[in-house]
Coordinates of C-alpha atoms in Angstrom, one line a residue:
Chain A
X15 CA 131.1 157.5 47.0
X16 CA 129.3 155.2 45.0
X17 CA 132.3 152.3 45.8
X18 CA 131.8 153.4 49.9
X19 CA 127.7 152.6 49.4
X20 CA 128.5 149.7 48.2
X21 CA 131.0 148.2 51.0
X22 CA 128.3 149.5 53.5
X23 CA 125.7 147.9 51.7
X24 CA 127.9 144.1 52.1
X25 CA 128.5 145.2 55.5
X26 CA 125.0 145.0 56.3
X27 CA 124.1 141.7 56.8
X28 CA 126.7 141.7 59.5
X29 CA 126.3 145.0 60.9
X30 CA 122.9 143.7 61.5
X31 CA 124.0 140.5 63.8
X32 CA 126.3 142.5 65.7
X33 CA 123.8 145.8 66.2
X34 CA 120.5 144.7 67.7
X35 CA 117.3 145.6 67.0
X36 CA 115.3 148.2 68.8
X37 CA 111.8 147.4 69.0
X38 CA 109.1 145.3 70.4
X39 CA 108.9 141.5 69.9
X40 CA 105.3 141.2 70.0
X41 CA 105.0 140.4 66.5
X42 CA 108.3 138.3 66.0
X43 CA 108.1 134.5 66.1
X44 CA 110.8 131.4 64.9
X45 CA 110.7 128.9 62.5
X46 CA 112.6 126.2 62.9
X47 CA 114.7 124.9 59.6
X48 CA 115.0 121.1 61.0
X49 CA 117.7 119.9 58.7
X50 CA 119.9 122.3 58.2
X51 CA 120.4 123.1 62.1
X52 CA 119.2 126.5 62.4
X53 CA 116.4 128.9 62.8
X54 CA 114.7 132.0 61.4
X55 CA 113.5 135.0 63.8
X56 CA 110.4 136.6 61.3
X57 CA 108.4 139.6 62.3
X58 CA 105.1 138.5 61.5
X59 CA 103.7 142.2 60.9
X60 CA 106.1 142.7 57.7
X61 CA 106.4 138.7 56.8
X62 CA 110.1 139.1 56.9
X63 CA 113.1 137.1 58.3
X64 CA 114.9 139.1 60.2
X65 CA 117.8 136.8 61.0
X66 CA 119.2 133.5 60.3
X67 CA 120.8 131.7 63.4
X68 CA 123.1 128.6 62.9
X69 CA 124.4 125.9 64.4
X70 CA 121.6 124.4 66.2
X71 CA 122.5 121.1 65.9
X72 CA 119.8 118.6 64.7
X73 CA 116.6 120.4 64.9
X74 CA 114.3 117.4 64.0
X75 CA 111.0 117.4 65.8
X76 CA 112.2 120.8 67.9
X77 CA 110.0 122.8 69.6
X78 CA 110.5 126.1 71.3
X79 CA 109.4 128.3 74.0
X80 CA 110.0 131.6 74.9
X81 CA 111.0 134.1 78.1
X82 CA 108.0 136.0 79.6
X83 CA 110.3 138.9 78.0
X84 CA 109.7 137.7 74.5
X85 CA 113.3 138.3 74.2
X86 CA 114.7 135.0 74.1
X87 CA 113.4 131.7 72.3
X88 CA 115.0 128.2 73.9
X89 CA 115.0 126.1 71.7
X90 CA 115.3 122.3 72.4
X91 CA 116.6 120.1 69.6
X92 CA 116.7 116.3 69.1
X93 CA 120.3 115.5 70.0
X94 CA 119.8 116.9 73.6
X95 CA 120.7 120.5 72.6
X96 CA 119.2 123.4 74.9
X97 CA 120.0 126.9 73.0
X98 CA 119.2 130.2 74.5
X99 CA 118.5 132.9 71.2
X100 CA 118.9 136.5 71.4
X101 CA 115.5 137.3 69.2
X102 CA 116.8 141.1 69.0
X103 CA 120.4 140.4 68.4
X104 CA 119.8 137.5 65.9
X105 CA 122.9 135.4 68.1
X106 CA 122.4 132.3 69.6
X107 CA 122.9 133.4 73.5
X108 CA 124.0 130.1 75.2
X109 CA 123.9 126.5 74.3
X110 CA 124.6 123.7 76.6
X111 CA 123.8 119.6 75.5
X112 CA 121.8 118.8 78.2
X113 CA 121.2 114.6 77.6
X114 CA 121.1 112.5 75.0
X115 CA 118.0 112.2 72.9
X116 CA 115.2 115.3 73.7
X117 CA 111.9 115.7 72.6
X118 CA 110.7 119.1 73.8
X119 CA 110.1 121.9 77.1
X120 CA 108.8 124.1 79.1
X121 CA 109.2 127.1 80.9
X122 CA 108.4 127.8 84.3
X123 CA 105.2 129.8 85.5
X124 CA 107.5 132.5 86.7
X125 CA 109.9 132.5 83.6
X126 CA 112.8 131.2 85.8
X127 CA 113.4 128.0 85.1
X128 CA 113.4 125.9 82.0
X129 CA 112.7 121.9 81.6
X130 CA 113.8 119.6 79.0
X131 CA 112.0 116.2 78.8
X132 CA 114.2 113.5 77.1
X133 CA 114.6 109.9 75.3
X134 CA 117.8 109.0 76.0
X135 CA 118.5 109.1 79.0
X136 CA 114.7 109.1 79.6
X137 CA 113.9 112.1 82.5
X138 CA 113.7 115.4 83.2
X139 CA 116.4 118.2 83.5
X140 CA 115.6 121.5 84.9
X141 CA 118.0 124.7 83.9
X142 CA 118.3 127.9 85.0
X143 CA 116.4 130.2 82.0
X144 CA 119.0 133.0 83.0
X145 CA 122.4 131.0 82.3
X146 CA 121.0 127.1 81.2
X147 CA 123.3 126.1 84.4
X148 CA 121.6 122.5 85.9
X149 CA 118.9 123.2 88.5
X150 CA 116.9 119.7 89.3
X151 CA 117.9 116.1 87.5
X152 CA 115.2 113.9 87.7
X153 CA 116.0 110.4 85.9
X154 CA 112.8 108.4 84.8
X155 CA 111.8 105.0 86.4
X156 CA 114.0 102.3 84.7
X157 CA 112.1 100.1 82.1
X158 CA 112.5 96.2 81.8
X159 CA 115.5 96.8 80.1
X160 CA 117.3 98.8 82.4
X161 CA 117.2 102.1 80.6
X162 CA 115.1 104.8 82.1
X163 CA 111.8 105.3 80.4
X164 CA 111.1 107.8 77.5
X165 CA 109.3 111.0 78.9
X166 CA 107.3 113.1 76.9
X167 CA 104.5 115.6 77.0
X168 CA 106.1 117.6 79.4
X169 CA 104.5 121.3 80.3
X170 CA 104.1 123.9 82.9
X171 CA 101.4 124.4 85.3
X172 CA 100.5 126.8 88.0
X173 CA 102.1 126.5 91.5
X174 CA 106.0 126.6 89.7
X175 CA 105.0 122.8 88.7
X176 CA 105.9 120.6 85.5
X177 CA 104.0 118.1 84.4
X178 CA 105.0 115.0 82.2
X179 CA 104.1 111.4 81.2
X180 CA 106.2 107.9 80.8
X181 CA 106.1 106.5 77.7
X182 CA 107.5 103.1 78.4
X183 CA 106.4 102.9 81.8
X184 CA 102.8 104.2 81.6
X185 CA 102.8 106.8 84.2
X186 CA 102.5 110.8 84.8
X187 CA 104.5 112.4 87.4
X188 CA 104.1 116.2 88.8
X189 CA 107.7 118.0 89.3
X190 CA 107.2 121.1 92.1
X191 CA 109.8 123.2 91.8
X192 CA 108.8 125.6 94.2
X193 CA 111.9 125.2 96.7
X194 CA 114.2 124.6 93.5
X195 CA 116.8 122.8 95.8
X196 CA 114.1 120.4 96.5
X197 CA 112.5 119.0 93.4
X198 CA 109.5 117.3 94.9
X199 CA 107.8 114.6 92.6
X200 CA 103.8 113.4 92.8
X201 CA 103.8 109.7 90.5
X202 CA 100.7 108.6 89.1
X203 CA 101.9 105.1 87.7
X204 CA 99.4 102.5 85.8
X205 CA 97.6 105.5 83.9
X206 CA 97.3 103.7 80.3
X207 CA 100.0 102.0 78.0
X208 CA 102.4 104.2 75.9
X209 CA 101.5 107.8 76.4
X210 CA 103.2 109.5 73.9
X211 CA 102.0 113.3 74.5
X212 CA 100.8 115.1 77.1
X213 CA 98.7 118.9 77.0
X214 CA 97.5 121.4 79.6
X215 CA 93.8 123.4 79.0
X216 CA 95.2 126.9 79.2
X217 CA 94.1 127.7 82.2
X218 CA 96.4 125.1 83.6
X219 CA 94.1 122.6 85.7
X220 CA 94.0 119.8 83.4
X221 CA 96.7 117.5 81.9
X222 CA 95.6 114.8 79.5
X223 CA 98.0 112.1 77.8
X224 CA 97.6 110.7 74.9
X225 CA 97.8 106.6 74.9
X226 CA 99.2 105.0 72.1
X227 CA 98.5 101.3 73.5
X228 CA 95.3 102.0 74.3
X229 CA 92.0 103.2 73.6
X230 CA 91.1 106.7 75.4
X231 CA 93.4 109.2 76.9
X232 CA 94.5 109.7 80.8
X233 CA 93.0 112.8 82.5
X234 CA 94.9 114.5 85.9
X235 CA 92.9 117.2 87.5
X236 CA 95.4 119.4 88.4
X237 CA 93.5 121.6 91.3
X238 CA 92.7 118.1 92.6
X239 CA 95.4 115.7 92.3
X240 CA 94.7 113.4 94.7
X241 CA 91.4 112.3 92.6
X242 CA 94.3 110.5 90.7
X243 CA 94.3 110.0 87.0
X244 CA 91.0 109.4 84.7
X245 CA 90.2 107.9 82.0
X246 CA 88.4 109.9 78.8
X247 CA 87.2 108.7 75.6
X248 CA 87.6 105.5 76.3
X249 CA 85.2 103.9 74.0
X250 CA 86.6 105.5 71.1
X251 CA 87.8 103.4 68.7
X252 CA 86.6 100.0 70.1
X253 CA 85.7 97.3 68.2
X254 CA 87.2 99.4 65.2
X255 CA 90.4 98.4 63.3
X256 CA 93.3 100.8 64.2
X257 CA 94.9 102.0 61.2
X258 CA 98.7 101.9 60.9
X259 CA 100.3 104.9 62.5
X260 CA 103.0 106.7 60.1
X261 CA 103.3 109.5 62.5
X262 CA 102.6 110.2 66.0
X263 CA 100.0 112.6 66.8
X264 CA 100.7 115.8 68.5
X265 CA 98.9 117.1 71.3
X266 CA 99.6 120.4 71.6
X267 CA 97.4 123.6 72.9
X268 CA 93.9 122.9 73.2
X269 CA 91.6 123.5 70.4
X270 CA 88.5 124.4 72.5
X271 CA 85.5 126.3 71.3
X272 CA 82.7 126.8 74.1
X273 CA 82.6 123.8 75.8
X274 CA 83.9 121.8 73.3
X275 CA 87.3 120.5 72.6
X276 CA 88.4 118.9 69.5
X277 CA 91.6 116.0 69.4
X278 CA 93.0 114.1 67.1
X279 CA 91.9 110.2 67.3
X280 CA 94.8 108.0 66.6
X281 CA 95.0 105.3 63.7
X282 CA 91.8 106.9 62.9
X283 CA 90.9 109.6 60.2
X284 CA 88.8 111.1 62.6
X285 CA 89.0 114.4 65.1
X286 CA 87.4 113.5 68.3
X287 CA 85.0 115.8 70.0
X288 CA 84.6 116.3 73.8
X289 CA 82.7 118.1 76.1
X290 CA 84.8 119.7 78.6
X291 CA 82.0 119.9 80.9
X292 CA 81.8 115.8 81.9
X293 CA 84.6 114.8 79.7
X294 CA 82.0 112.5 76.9
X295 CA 82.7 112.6 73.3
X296 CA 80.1 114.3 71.9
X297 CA 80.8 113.8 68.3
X298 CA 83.6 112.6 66.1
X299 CA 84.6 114.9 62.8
X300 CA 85.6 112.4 59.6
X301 CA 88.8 113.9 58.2
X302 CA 90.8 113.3 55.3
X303 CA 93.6 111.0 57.1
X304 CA 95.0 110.6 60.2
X305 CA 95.3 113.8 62.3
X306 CA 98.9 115.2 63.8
X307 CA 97.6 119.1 65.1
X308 CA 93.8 120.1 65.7
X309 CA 94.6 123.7 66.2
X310 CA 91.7 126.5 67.0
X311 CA 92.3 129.3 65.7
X312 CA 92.4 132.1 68.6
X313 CA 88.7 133.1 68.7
X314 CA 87.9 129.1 68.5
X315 CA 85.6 129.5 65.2
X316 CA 87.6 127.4 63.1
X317 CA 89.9 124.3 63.5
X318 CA 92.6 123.8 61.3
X319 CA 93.7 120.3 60.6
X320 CA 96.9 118.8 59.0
X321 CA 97.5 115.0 58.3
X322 CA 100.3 112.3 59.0
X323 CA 102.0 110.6 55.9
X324 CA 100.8 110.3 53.6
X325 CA 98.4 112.3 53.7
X326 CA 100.4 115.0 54.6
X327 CA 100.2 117.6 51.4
X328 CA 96.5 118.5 52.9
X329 CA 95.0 120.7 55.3
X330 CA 91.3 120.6 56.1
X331 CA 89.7 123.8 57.9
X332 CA 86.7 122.7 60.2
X333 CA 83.7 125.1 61.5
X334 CA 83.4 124.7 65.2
X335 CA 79.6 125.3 65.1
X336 CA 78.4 122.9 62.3
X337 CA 81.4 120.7 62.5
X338 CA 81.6 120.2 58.9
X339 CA 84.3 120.6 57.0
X340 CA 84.4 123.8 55.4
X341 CA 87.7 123.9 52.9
X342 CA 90.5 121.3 52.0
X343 CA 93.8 122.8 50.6
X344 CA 96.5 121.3 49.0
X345 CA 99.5 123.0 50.8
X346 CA 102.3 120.4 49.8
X347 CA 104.2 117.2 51.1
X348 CA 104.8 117.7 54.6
X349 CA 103.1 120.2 55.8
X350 CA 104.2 119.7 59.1
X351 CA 102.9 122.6 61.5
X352 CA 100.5 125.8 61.7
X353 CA 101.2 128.4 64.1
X354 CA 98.3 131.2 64.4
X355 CA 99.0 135.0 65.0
X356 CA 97.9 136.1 68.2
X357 CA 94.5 137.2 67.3
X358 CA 93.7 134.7 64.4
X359 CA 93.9 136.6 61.6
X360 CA 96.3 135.0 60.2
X361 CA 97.6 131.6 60.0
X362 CA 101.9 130.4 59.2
X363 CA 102.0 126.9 57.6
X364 CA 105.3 125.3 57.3
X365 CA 105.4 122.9 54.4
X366 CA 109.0 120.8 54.2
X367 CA 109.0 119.6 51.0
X368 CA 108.7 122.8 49.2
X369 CA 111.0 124.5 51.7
X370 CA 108.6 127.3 52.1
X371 CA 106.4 129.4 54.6
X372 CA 102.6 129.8 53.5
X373 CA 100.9 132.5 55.4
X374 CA 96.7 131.9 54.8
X375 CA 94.3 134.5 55.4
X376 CA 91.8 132.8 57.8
X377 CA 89.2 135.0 56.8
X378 CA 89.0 133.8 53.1
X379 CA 91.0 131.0 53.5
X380 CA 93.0 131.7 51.2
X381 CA 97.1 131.9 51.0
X382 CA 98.1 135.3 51.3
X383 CA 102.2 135.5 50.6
X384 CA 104.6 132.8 51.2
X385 CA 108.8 132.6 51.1
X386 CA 111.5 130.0 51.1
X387 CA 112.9 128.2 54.6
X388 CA 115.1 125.4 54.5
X389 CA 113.0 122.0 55.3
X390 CA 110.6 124.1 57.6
X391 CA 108.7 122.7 60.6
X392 CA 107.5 124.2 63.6
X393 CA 106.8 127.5 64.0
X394 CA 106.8 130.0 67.1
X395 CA 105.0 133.1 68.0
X396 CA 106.3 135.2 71.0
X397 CA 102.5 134.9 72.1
X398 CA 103.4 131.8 73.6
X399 CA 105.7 133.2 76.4
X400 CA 102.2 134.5 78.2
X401 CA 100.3 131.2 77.8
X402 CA 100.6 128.5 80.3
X403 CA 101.4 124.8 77.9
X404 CA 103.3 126.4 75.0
Chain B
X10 CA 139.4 84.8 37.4
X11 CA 137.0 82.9 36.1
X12 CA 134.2 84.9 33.3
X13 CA 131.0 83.8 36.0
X14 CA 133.1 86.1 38.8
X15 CA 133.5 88.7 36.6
X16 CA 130.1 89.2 35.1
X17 CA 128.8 89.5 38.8
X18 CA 131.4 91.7 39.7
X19 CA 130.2 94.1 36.5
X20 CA 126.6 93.6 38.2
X21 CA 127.7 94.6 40.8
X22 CA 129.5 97.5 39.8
X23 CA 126.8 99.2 37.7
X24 CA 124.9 98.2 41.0
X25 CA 120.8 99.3 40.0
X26 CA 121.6 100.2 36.4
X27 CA 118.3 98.8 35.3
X28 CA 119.7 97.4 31.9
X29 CA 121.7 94.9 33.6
X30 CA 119.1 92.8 35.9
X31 CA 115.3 93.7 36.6
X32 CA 115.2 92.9 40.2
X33 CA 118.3 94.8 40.7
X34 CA 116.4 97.3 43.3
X35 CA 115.5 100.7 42.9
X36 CA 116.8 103.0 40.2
X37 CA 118.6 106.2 41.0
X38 CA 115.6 108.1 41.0
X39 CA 113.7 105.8 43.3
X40 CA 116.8 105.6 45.7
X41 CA 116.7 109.4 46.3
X42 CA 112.7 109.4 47.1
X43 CA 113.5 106.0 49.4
X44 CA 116.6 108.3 51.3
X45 CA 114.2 111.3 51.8
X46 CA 111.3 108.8 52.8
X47 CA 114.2 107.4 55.8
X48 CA 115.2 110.7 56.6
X49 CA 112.0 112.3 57.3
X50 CA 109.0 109.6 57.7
X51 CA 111.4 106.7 58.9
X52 CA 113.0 109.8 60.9
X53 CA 109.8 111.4 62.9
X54 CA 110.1 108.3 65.0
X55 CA 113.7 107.0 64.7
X56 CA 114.9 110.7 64.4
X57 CA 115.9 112.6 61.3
X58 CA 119.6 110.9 61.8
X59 CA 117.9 107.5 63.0
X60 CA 119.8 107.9 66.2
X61 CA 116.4 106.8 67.9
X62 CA 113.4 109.2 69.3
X63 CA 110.1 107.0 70.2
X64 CA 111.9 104.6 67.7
X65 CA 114.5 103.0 68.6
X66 CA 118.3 103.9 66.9
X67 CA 118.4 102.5 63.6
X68 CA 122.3 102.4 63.3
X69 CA 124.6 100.3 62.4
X70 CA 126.1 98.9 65.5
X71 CA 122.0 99.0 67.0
X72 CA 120.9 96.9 64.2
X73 CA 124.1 94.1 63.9
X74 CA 122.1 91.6 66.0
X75 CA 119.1 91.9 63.2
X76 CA 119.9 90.0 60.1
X77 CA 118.6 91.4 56.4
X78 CA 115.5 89.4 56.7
X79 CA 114.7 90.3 60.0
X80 CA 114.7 94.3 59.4
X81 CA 113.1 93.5 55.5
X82 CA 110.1 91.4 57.4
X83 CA 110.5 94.6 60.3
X84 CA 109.9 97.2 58.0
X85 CA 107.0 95.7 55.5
X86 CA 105.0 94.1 58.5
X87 CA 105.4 96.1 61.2
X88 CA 105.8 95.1 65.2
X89 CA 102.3 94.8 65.7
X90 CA 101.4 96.1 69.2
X91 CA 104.3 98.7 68.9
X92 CA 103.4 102.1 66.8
X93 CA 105.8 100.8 64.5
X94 CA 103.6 100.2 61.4
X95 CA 103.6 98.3 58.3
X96 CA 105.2 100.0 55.3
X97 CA 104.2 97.6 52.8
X98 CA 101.2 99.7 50.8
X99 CA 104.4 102.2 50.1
X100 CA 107.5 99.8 49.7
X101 CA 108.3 96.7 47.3
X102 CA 110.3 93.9 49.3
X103 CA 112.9 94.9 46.8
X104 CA 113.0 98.5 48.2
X105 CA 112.6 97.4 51.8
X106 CA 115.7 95.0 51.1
X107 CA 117.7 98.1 49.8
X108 CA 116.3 100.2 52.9
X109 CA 117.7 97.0 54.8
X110 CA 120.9 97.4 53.5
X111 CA 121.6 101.3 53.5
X112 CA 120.9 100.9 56.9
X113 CA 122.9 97.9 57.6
X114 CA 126.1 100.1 56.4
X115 CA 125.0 103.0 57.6
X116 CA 123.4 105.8 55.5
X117 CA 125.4 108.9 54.7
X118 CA 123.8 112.5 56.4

């Protein structure tokens, strides 16, 4: 008896891979283990991995986004890799390599399509979310050098549209893949030198690039593209000496809290702060080194701020109302990403360097639990399959 | 062979053994932090297997038309007007010349 518990007991870990889970995936997120290739489903109720899945291929700077099920993840990894994971069954469902060189995705408004922006060759793929088969190929304008141009900050917006920008060519182009047999493109070209992210306000009518060779950041009013593209901020930083950049900036979600938005300034150790309402800054945060996330948490009462190299052991927690700074932790070298639970409560730190999860408790700011993962970095709550950007 | 060849072929051997030159590069130690330093701050531009991302490919065959000098000078000055930045508050010229060379032949993943 004892002998037969035992055999079921190293069974498990398989029995589990092959037997799905029943339940709800509301509370279930990923976490991507960059150098090892794979990823971790977690339930974020229990703080528990549920399942290791392998074979990812090389996971550095992956992101993730999920079906409107909150079934699957896709998962989009640096050497061009589009995976398709089962959540419930713990399996990797499908994996195509889609180009080259990617740097990230979206899903379409109606769950139905998936786009994968990339490096090499720089443009746009679109895949069907059901089977990853090719829908749309849409190759970048060439650069001087006869390669196409990087694309980055690619997301989703309403109408069944994705939006991206040009990093060598300065430009940000609208994909409508309403008639999905005909991809139809809107280009904005001239919009700023070097974007090198893009965002969408959640409510999907704005899409703002971040310029790396320049001061300010390109603004496209979605509801009225023909306006063209804007420029915001652009006094910030003038006349000031840039700092050398160790690592680009992420713009990602939109910290907002009432009419506010907060963004991080580059070469500067400084979040910026706009109004939403005519686009000024209205204030500027001093921080303690150069920004990569400025994430709000849910409710928008707190921004959470982590740092590029090498200042990147630190994590400084900002009140939206006073703007001060209102804690700095010491989470370890590379800390690398923060993902909140759905209604704040919590948030998920991934901190490389330690190869370990810390899960704060954004009430007292203080770390609740935390467990190992391989070279963590981002992390990926279901949530995001209902939220137009992530 | 002459005793001159065969000292420097002993230096070479015990490579950054400290004892035998000064200025030798990087001890063992020093080489790991520099490899992790490649792999993950070199890498979040160049990718994490310096293939290229935003960065361009940091390969062997990419970098044969760049002489040791040119990616030493490269890496401690920056390209200024390119987010490539200076590395030289974190890196001794020694260190970026070992950096220069690892990637020369190609570092190991």
């Amino acid at each position: 008896m004892k002998q037969l518990l035992l055999t079921l007991m190293l069974m498990l870990p398989t029995m589990a891979q092959a037997e799905c889970l029943t339940r709800g995936t509301g509370d279930m997120g990923i976490i991507i283990e960059r150098a090892s290739g794979s990823v971790l489903v977690i339930d974020t109720s229990a703080h528990k991995v549920l399942f290791r899945v392998k074979g990812l291929g090389d996971l550095s700077h992956a992101s993730a986004v999920f079906s409107r099920d909150e079934r699957y993840a896709y998962v989009f990894g640096r050497d061009g890799g589009l995976s398709k994971i089962d959540i419930l069954c713990g399996a990797l469902d499908k994996r195509v390599i889609q180009g080259g060189n990617s740097i990230g995705g979206a899903i379409s408004q109606d769950g139905k399509l998936i786009a994968v922006s990339n490096y090499v060759p720089g443009g746009v793929k679109v895949f069907s979310a059901a089977d990853l088969s090719l829908v749309a190929d849409i190759p970048a304008t060439a650069t001087a050098k006869g390669k196409g141009s990087k694309t980055v900050g690619l997301v989703d917006a309403p109408g069944q549209r994705f939006v991206f920008s040009l990093y060598d060519t300065g430009e940000i182009w609208i994909l409508d893949m309403k008639q999905p047999g005909k991809p139809a493109l809107t280009k904005f070209t001239g919009i700023g030198r070097l974007p090198y992210d893009g965002l969408v306000t959640p409510n999907g009518r704005y899409y703002i690039s971040g310029l790396f060779g320049e001061d300010g950041l390109a603004l496209l009013d979605l509801w009225h593209p023909e306006k063209g593209v804007t420029r915001i901020l652009d006094h910030y930083g003038k006349g000031e000496q840039q700092l050398p950049v160790y690592k680009m900036p992420h713009l990602e979600g939109w910290a907002v809290a009432g009419n506010q938005a907060f963004l991080p300034a580059v070469g500067h150790h400084e979040v910026l702060v706009v109004n939403t309402s005519d686009w000024k800054e209205s204030g500027r945060i001093a921080v303690h080194g150069q920004p990569i996330f400025v994430m709000a948490r849910p409710d928008g009462r707190q921004l959470w701020v982590n740092f590029a190299f090498p200042d990147n052991d630190t994590l400084q927690i900002i009140d939206s109302e006073t703007l001060k700074i209102i804690k700095t932790l010491k989470s370890g070298k590379g800390t690398l990403h923060m993902e909140f639970t759905p209604r704040g409560e919590e948030v998920w730190v991934s901190v490389r360097d330690k190869d370990e999860i810390q899960i704060y408790d954004t009430q007292s700011l203080t770390l609740k639990t935390r467990f190992k993962a391989e070279k963590p970095s981002g992390i990926f709550f279901t949530n995001r399959a209902h939220q137009t950007g992530l | 062979m002459n005793l001159f060849r065969m000292t420097m072929l002993a230096a070479f051997a015990l490579g950054s053994s400290a004892v035998v030159c000064a200025n030798a590069g990087p001890g063992a130690q020093r080489q790991t932090e520099l490899l992790h330093l490649l792999r993950h701050d070199c890498g979040s531009c160049h990718g994490m297997r310096l293939e290229g991302g935003l960065g361009p490919p940091l390969t062997p065959p990419a970098l044969r038309r760049l002489s040791n000098e040119q990616i030493v000078a490269t890496i401690l000055h920056g390209r200024p007007g390119t987010p490539m930045p200076p590395w030289r508050p974190f890196l001794s010229p020694s260190e970026a010349q070992w950096l220069a060379m690892q990637l020369k032949q190609g570092v190991s993943r």
